[in-house]
Amino acid sequence: GAVVSQHPSRVICKSGTSVKIECRSLDFQATTMFWYRQFPKQSLMLMATSNEGSKATYEQGVEKDKFLINHASLTLSTLTVTSAHPEDSSFYICSAPRGQGWEQYFGPGTRLTVT
Amino acid sequence: LAKTTQPISMDSYEGQEVNITCSHNNIATNDYITWYQQFPSQGPRFIIQGYKTKVTNEVASLFIPADRKSSTLSLPRVSLSDTAVYYCLVGQTGANNLFFGTGTRLTVIP
């Protein structure tokens, strides 16, 4: 079946540094990918829509200059958290749609801890 | 995007059938109903999707009444490994957003 991978699975960085998270669709092409953030015991919050060949679309309240998204190819989207701060510590998940309706394939998530 | 309402949590004993109902009163004609399962520190996993009536696969059944204003996810004979959060989503093909509600935290008790 379709698989979406994320790398790294876990990252710890110091405050003020930048971190890049990769999301790959392994056996299908995805012109659109979605990025979510999930805090402990909370639901997933959509951050942005990554579009291959065009700019990402950000949800209200998400800083596009802080969360840089690049959809480099039909199988790769990257999220870069720039100048990370402790409040950016969270679980970041990507997804890609396939098929009809809302059938999304989610990556395993990336746990970001900013110290 | 139609808003969904689910119970926050449910408990069930092993071996029981569990039914989780989701309300989506504002569902649109072209909307599908999709359920996802999420374990701690993992991405959500697709369970089942339907448009109307009943859909069954190897892990669950989805019951959708004629008015489509609600849906029920049925998990037969749950085990401890079914302890997870279950999300109901309603939306259309090709829409560029995907919003998760609170989900239902199912705890299976031995």
PDB file of C-alpha atoms in Angstrom:
ATOM      1  CA  GLY A   1       0.000   0.000   0.000  1.00  0.00           C
ATOM      2  CA  ALA A   2       0.896   3.651  -0.194  1.00  0.00           C
ATOM      3  CA  VAL A   3       3.513   4.800   2.269  1.00  0.00           C
ATOM      4  CA  VAL A   4       4.591   8.212   3.377  1.00  0.00           C
ATOM      5  CA  SER A   5       7.873   8.571   5.213  1.00  0.00           C
ATOM      6  CA  GLN A   6       9.301  11.347   7.335  1.00  0.00           C
ATOM      7  CA  HIS A   7      12.845  12.119   8.315  1.00  0.00           C
ATOM      8  CA  PRO A   8      14.049  12.538  10.944  1.00  0.00           C
ATOM      9  CA  SER A   9      11.709  10.762  13.317  1.00  0.00           C
ATOM     10  CA  ARG A  10      13.084  12.669  16.263  1.00  0.00           C
ATOM     11  CA  VAL A  11      15.266  15.769  16.511  1.00  0.00           C
ATOM     12  CA  ILE A  12      16.575  17.909  19.325  1.00  0.00           C
ATOM     13  CA  CYS A  13      17.929  21.333  18.522  1.00  0.00           C
ATOM     14  CA  LYS A  14      19.030  24.427  20.344  1.00  0.00           C
ATOM     15  CA  SER A  15      16.952  27.563  20.449  1.00  0.00           C
ATOM     16  CA  GLY A  16      17.684  29.840  17.505  1.00  0.00           C
ATOM     17  CA  THR A  17      18.721  27.122  15.079  1.00  0.00           C
ATOM     18  CA  SER A  18      16.784  25.813  12.088  1.00  0.00           C
ATOM     19  CA  VAL A  19      15.514  22.299  11.518  1.00  0.00           C
ATOM     20  CA  LYS A  20      14.428  20.675   8.267  1.00  0.00           C
ATOM     21  CA  ILE A  21      11.879  17.865   8.168  1.00  0.00           C
ATOM     22  CA  GLU A  22      11.387  15.799   5.036  1.00  0.00           C
ATOM     23  CA  CYS A  23       8.185  14.140   3.890  1.00  0.00           C
ATOM     24  CA  ARG A  24       8.301  11.625   1.066  1.00  0.00           C
ATOM     25  CA  SER A  25       5.623   9.682  -0.749  1.00  0.00           C
ATOM     26  CA  LEU A  26       7.309   6.360  -1.439  1.00  0.00           C
ATOM     27  CA  ASP A  27       5.200   4.690  -4.099  1.00  0.00           C
ATOM     28  CA  PHE A  28       2.970   7.383  -5.491  1.00  0.00           C
ATOM     29  CA  GLN A  29       3.221  10.943  -6.661  1.00  0.00           C
ATOM     30  CA  ALA A  30       1.725  13.703  -4.582  1.00  0.00           C
ATOM     31  CA  THR A  31       1.212  17.138  -6.073  1.00  0.00           C
ATOM     32  CA  THR A  32      -0.222  18.195  -2.737  1.00  0.00           C
ATOM     33  CA  MET A  33       0.975  17.400   0.752  1.00  0.00           C
ATOM     34  CA  PHE A  34      -0.230  18.680   4.090  1.00  0.00           C
ATOM     35  CA  TRP A  35       1.707  19.602   7.213  1.00  0.00           C
ATOM     36  CA  TYR A  36       0.244  19.325  10.692  1.00  0.00           C
ATOM     37  CA  ARG A  37       1.374  20.059  14.205  1.00  0.00           C
ATOM     38  CA  GLN A  38       0.157  18.179  17.232  1.00  0.00           C
ATOM     39  CA  PHE A  39       0.741  19.140  20.840  1.00  0.00           C
ATOM     40  CA  PRO A  40       0.429  16.537  23.611  1.00  0.00           C
ATOM     41  CA  LYS A  41      -3.111  15.311  24.223  1.00  0.00           C
ATOM     42  CA  GLN A  42      -4.429  17.549  21.465  1.00  0.00           C
ATOM     43  CA  SER A  43      -5.757  17.002  17.975  1.00  0.00           C
ATOM     44  CA  LEU A  44      -3.851  17.582  14.772  1.00  0.00           C
ATOM     45  CA  MET A  45      -3.753  21.173  13.591  1.00  0.00           C
ATOM     46  CA  LEU A  46      -3.321  21.842   9.902  1.00  0.00           C
ATOM     47  CA  MET A  47      -0.428  24.242   9.348  1.00  0.00           C
ATOM     48  CA  ALA A  48      -0.118  24.476   5.607  1.00  0.00           C
ATOM     49  CA  THR A  49      -0.718  22.899   2.240  1.00  0.00           C
ATOM     50  CA  SER A  50       2.375  22.146   0.205  1.00  0.00           C
ATOM     51  CA  ASN A  51       1.893  22.429  -3.555  1.00  0.00           C
ATOM     52  CA  GLU A  52       4.354  21.052  -6.069  1.00  0.00           C
ATOM     53  CA  GLY A  53       5.484  23.816  -8.382  1.00  0.00           C
ATOM     54  CA  SER A  54       3.881  26.657  -6.488  1.00  0.00           C
ATOM     55  CA  LYS A  55       3.890  28.396  -3.139  1.00  0.00           C
ATOM     56  CA  ALA A  56       2.539  26.749  -0.049  1.00  0.00           C
ATOM     57  CA  THR A  57      -0.762  27.847   1.405  1.00  0.00           C
ATOM     58  CA  TYR A  58      -0.621  28.601   5.119  1.00  0.00           C
ATOM     59  CA  GLU A  59      -3.439  28.421   7.624  1.00  0.00           C
ATOM     60  CA  GLN A  60      -4.358  31.497   9.569  1.00  0.00           C
ATOM     61  CA  GLY A  61      -1.962  32.155  12.412  1.00  0.00           C
ATOM     62  CA  VAL A  62       0.908  30.136  10.950  1.00  0.00           C
ATOM     63  CA  GLU A  63       3.943  32.271  10.161  1.00  0.00           C
ATOM     64  CA  LYS A  64       5.107  31.498   6.644  1.00  0.00           C
ATOM     65  CA  ASP A  65       8.527  33.036   7.263  1.00  0.00           C
ATOM     66  CA  LYS A  66       9.064  30.804  10.237  1.00  0.00           C
ATOM     67  CA  PHE A  67       7.769  27.572   8.771  1.00  0.00           C
ATOM     68  CA  LEU A  68       9.279  27.363   5.298  1.00  0.00           C
ATOM     69  CA  ILE A  69       7.743  24.785   3.009  1.00  0.00           C
ATOM     70  CA  ASN A  70       9.271  23.595  -0.240  1.00  0.00           C
ATOM     71  CA  HIS A  71       7.624  21.008  -2.468  1.00  0.00           C
ATOM     72  CA  ALA A  72      10.735  20.112  -4.428  1.00  0.00           C
ATOM     73  CA  SER A  73       9.324  17.238  -6.455  1.00  0.00           C
ATOM     74  CA  LEU A  74       6.241  15.080  -6.850  1.00  0.00           C
ATOM     75  CA  THR A  75       7.442  12.876  -4.000  1.00  0.00           C
ATOM     76  CA  LEU A  76       9.127  15.286  -1.592  1.00  0.00           C
ATOM     77  CA  SER A  77       8.005  18.158   0.586  1.00  0.00           C
ATOM     78  CA  THR A  78      10.154  19.761   3.261  1.00  0.00           C
ATOM     79  CA  LEU A  79       9.235  21.831   6.290  1.00  0.00           C
ATOM     80  CA  THR A  80      11.955  24.013   7.779  1.00  0.00           C
ATOM     81  CA  VAL A  81      11.392  25.451  11.218  1.00  0.00           C
ATOM     82  CA  THR A  82      13.559  28.556  11.266  1.00  0.00           C
ATOM     83  CA  SER A  83      14.943  30.157  14.408  1.00  0.00           C
ATOM     84  CA  ALA A  84      13.292  27.507  16.514  1.00  0.00           C
ATOM     85  CA  HIS A  85      12.140  28.283  20.037  1.00  0.00           C
ATOM     86  CA  PRO A  86      10.999  25.983  22.845  1.00  0.00           C
ATOM     87  CA  GLU A  87       7.358  26.724  22.032  1.00  0.00           C
ATOM     88  CA  ASP A  88       7.927  25.163  18.599  1.00  0.00           C
ATOM     89  CA  SER A  89       8.521  21.825  20.291  1.00  0.00           C
ATOM     90  CA  SER A  90       5.801  19.574  18.971  1.00  0.00           C
ATOM     91  CA  PHE A  91       4.955  16.530  16.872  1.00  0.00           C
ATOM     92  CA  TYR A  92       4.995  17.407  13.173  1.00  0.00           C
ATOM     93  CA  ILE A  93       3.120  15.158  10.759  1.00  0.00           C
ATOM     94  CA  CYS A  94       2.755  15.271   7.007  1.00  0.00           C
ATOM     95  CA  SER A  95       0.181  13.635   4.797  1.00  0.00           C
ATOM     96  CA  ALA A  96      -0.526  13.116   1.132  1.00  0.00           C
ATOM     97  CA  PRO A  97      -3.887  12.388  -0.466  1.00  0.00           C
ATOM     98  CA  ARG A  98      -4.527   9.430  -2.694  1.00  0.00           C
ATOM     99  CA  GLY A  99      -7.753   8.196  -4.140  1.00  0.00           C
ATOM    100  CA  GLN A 100     -11.184   9.673  -3.727  1.00  0.00           C
ATOM    101  CA  GLY A 101     -12.624  11.527  -0.818  1.00  0.00           C
ATOM    102  CA  TRP A 102     -10.441  12.160   2.193  1.00  0.00           C
ATOM    103  CA  GLU A 103      -8.182   9.140   1.990  1.00  0.00           C
ATOM    104  CA  GLN A 104      -4.929  10.553   3.274  1.00  0.00           C
ATOM    105  CA  TYR A 105      -1.710   8.717   3.938  1.00  0.00           C
ATOM    106  CA  PHE A 106       0.128  10.073   6.927  1.00  0.00           C
ATOM    107  CA  GLY A 107       3.782   9.993   7.737  1.00  0.00           C
ATOM    108  CA  PRO A 108       4.980   8.565  11.054  1.00  0.00           C
ATOM    109  CA  GLY A 109       5.618  12.039  12.440  1.00  0.00           C
ATOM    110  CA  THR A 110       8.674  13.944  13.623  1.00  0.00           C
ATOM    111  CA  ARG A 111       9.145  14.791  17.282  1.00  0.00           C
ATOM    112  CA  LEU A 112      10.882  18.167  17.547  1.00  0.00           C
ATOM    113  CA  THR A 113      12.318  19.271  20.863  1.00  0.00           C
ATOM    114  CA  VAL A 114      13.860  22.720  21.109  1.00  0.00           C
ATOM    115  CA  THR A 115      16.063  23.297  24.133  1.00  0.00           C
TER     116      THR A 115
ATOM    117  CA  LEU B   1     -15.866  21.799   5.645  1.00  0.00           C
ATOM    118  CA  ALA B   2     -18.573  20.183   7.753  1.00  0.00           C
ATOM    119  CA  LYS B   3     -17.917  20.321  11.488  1.00  0.00           C
ATOM    120  CA  THR B   4     -17.955  17.032  13.328  1.00  0.00           C
ATOM    121  CA  THR B   5     -18.860  16.155  16.897  1.00  0.00           C
ATOM    122  CA  GLN B   6     -17.712  12.987  18.631  1.00  0.00           C
ATOM    123  CA  PRO B   7     -17.635  11.761  22.220  1.00  0.00           C
ATOM    124  CA  ILE B   8     -14.363  12.758  23.855  1.00  0.00           C
ATOM    125  CA  SER B   9     -13.694   9.329  25.298  1.00  0.00           C
ATOM    126  CA  MET B  10     -15.046   5.801  25.557  1.00  0.00           C
ATOM    127  CA  ASP B  11     -14.075   2.714  27.512  1.00  0.00           C
ATOM    128  CA  SER B  12     -14.731  -0.856  26.472  1.00  0.00           C
ATOM    129  CA  TYR B  13     -13.784  -4.332  27.619  1.00  0.00           C
ATOM    130  CA  GLU B  14     -11.796  -6.632  25.419  1.00  0.00           C
ATOM    131  CA  GLY B  15     -13.897  -8.683  23.055  1.00  0.00           C
ATOM    132  CA  GLN B  16     -16.768  -6.216  22.967  1.00  0.00           C
ATOM    133  CA  GLU B  17     -18.080  -4.458  19.902  1.00  0.00           C
ATOM    134  CA  VAL B  18     -17.481  -0.723  20.022  1.00  0.00           C
ATOM    135  CA  ASN B  19     -19.589   1.834  18.199  1.00  0.00           C
ATOM    136  CA  ILE B  20     -18.382   5.405  17.922  1.00  0.00           C
ATOM    137  CA  THR B  21     -20.866   7.887  16.535  1.00  0.00           C
ATOM    138  CA  CYS B  22     -19.965  11.119  14.808  1.00  0.00           C
ATOM    139  CA  SER B  23     -22.416  13.936  14.115  1.00  0.00           C
ATOM    140  CA  HIS B  24     -22.019  16.048  10.997  1.00  0.00           C
ATOM    141  CA  ASN B  25     -25.249  17.954  10.551  1.00  0.00           C
ATOM    142  CA  ASN B  26     -23.881  20.267   7.853  1.00  0.00           C
ATOM    143  CA  ILE B  27     -22.527  17.580   5.567  1.00  0.00           C
ATOM    144  CA  ALA B  28     -22.585  18.620   1.922  1.00  0.00           C
ATOM    145  CA  THR B  29     -23.798  16.548  -0.990  1.00  0.00           C
ATOM    146  CA  ASN B  30     -20.309  15.779  -2.266  1.00  0.00           C
ATOM    147  CA  ASP B  31     -18.736  15.095   1.124  1.00  0.00           C
ATOM    148  CA  TYR B  32     -17.255  11.749   2.049  1.00  0.00           C
ATOM    149  CA  ILE B  33     -16.986  10.470   5.625  1.00  0.00           C
ATOM    150  CA  THR B  34     -13.616   9.127   6.659  1.00  0.00           C
ATOM    151  CA  TRP B  35     -12.328   7.672   9.911  1.00  0.00           C
ATOM    152  CA  TYR B  36      -8.745   7.587  11.094  1.00  0.00           C
ATOM    153  CA  GLN B  37      -7.006   5.883  14.004  1.00  0.00           C
ATOM    154  CA  GLN B  38      -4.047   7.379  15.812  1.00  0.00           C
ATOM    155  CA  PHE B  39      -1.745   5.739  18.311  1.00  0.00           C
ATOM    156  CA  PRO B  40       0.485   7.882  20.565  1.00  0.00           C
ATOM    157  CA  SER B  41       3.461   9.389  18.755  1.00  0.00           C
ATOM    158  CA  GLN B  42       2.360   8.043  15.382  1.00  0.00           C
ATOM    159  CA  GLY B  43       0.674   9.542  12.372  1.00  0.00           C
ATOM    160  CA  PRO B  44      -3.022   8.781  11.873  1.00  0.00           C
ATOM    161  CA  ARG B  45      -3.926   5.667   9.935  1.00  0.00           C
ATOM    162  CA  PHE B  46      -6.842   5.438   7.519  1.00  0.00           C
ATOM    163  CA  ILE B  47      -9.531   3.033   8.734  1.00  0.00           C
ATOM    164  CA  ILE B  48     -12.541   3.358   6.488  1.00  0.00           C
ATOM    165  CA  GLN B  49     -14.373   5.737   4.218  1.00  0.00           C
ATOM    166  CA  GLY B  50     -17.940   5.918   3.001  1.00  0.00           C
ATOM    167  CA  TYR B  51     -20.514   8.037   1.298  1.00  0.00           C
ATOM    168  CA  LYS B  52     -23.816   6.402   2.224  1.00  0.00           C
ATOM    169  CA  THR B  53     -25.375   3.215   3.646  1.00  0.00           C
ATOM    170  CA  LYS B  54     -22.830   0.719   4.924  1.00  0.00           C
ATOM    171  CA  VAL B  55     -19.210   0.042   4.212  1.00  0.00           C
ATOM    172  CA  THR B  56     -17.231  -2.846   5.633  1.00  0.00           C
ATOM    173  CA  ASN B  57     -13.589  -3.768   5.417  1.00  0.00           C
ATOM    174  CA  GLU B  58     -11.301  -6.127   7.272  1.00  0.00           C
ATOM    175  CA  VAL B  59     -11.045  -3.935  10.353  1.00  0.00           C
ATOM    176  CA  ALA B  60     -14.296  -2.004  10.735  1.00  0.00           C
ATOM    177  CA  SER B  61     -17.743  -1.165   9.478  1.00  0.00           C
ATOM    178  CA  LEU B  62     -19.154   2.258   8.799  1.00  0.00           C
ATOM    179  CA  PHE B  63     -22.863   2.870   9.055  1.00  0.00           C
ATOM    180  CA  ILE B  64     -24.325   5.972   7.447  1.00  0.00           C
ATOM    181  CA  PRO B  65     -28.053   6.699   7.686  1.00  0.00           C
ATOM    182  CA  ALA B  66     -30.016   8.038   4.748  1.00  0.00           C
ATOM    183  CA  ASP B  67     -29.799  11.676   5.864  1.00  0.00           C
ATOM    184  CA  ARG B  68     -25.993  11.344   6.276  1.00  0.00           C
ATOM    185  CA  LYS B  69     -26.043  13.702   9.246  1.00  0.00           C
ATOM    186  CA  SER B  70     -24.214  11.187  11.376  1.00  0.00           C
ATOM    187  CA  SER B  71     -22.114   8.092  10.989  1.00  0.00           C
ATOM    188  CA  THR B  72     -21.094   5.231  13.240  1.00  0.00           C
ATOM    189  CA  LEU B  73     -17.772   3.462  13.223  1.00  0.00           C
ATOM    190  CA  SER B  74     -18.135  -0.091  14.450  1.00  0.00           C
ATOM    191  CA  LEU B  75     -15.126  -2.037  15.693  1.00  0.00           C
ATOM    192  CA  PRO B  76     -15.904  -5.721  16.226  1.00  0.00           C
ATOM    193  CA  ARG B  77     -14.399  -7.551  19.200  1.00  0.00           C
ATOM    194  CA  VAL B  78     -11.874  -4.942  20.244  1.00  0.00           C
ATOM    195  CA  SER B  79      -8.536  -5.870  21.729  1.00  0.00           C
ATOM    196  CA  LEU B  80      -6.083  -3.935  23.873  1.00  0.00           C
ATOM    197  CA  SER B  81      -4.250  -2.889  20.718  1.00  0.00           C
ATOM    198  CA  ASP B  82      -7.317  -0.956  19.583  1.00  0.00           C
ATOM    199  CA  THR B  83      -6.721   1.593  22.342  1.00  0.00           C
ATOM    200  CA  ALA B  84      -6.221   4.780  20.339  1.00  0.00           C
ATOM    201  CA  VAL B  85      -7.820   8.047  19.305  1.00  0.00           C
ATOM    202  CA  TYR B  86     -10.373   7.790  16.511  1.00  0.00           C
ATOM    203  CA  TYR B  87     -11.103  10.771  14.302  1.00  0.00           C
ATOM    204  CA  CYS B  88     -14.100  11.339  12.058  1.00  0.00           C
ATOM    205  CA  LEU B  89     -13.598  13.702   9.124  1.00  0.00           C
ATOM    206  CA  VAL B  90     -16.022  14.936   6.527  1.00  0.00           C
ATOM    207  CA  GLY B  91     -14.999  16.599   3.301  1.00  0.00           C
ATOM    208  CA  GLN B  92     -14.692  16.574  -0.449  1.00  0.00           C
ATOM    209  CA  THR B  93     -12.237  15.202  -2.932  1.00  0.00           C
ATOM    210  CA  GLY B  94      -9.681  17.767  -3.925  1.00  0.00           C
ATOM    211  CA  ALA B  95     -10.395  20.199  -1.123  1.00  0.00           C
ATOM    212  CA  ASN B  96      -7.192  21.808   0.038  1.00  0.00           C
ATOM    213  CA  ASN B  97      -7.671  21.532   3.741  1.00  0.00           C
ATOM    214  CA  LEU B  98      -8.224  18.799   6.274  1.00  0.00           C
ATOM    215  CA  PHE B  99      -9.347  19.645   9.771  1.00  0.00           C
ATOM    216  CA  PHE B 100      -9.340  17.185  12.613  1.00  0.00           C
ATOM    217  CA  GLY B 101     -11.841  17.521  15.425  1.00  0.00           C
ATOM    218  CA  THR B 102     -11.241  16.427  18.968  1.00  0.00           C
ATOM    219  CA  GLY B 103     -11.460  12.733  18.190  1.00  0.00           C
ATOM    220  CA  THR B 104     -12.633   9.952  20.506  1.00  0.00           C
ATOM    221  CA  ARG B 105     -10.119   8.413  22.861  1.00  0.00           C
ATOM    222  CA  LEU B 106     -10.993   4.719  23.090  1.00  0.00           C
ATOM    223  CA  THR B 107      -9.555   2.766  25.992  1.00  0.00           C
ATOM    224  CA  VAL B 108      -9.887  -0.998  25.870  1.00  0.00           C
ATOM    225  CA  ILE B 109      -9.841  -2.592  29.301  1.00  0.00           C
ATOM    226  CA  PRO B 110      -8.656  -6.158  29.889  1.00  0.00           C
TER     227      PRO B 110
END
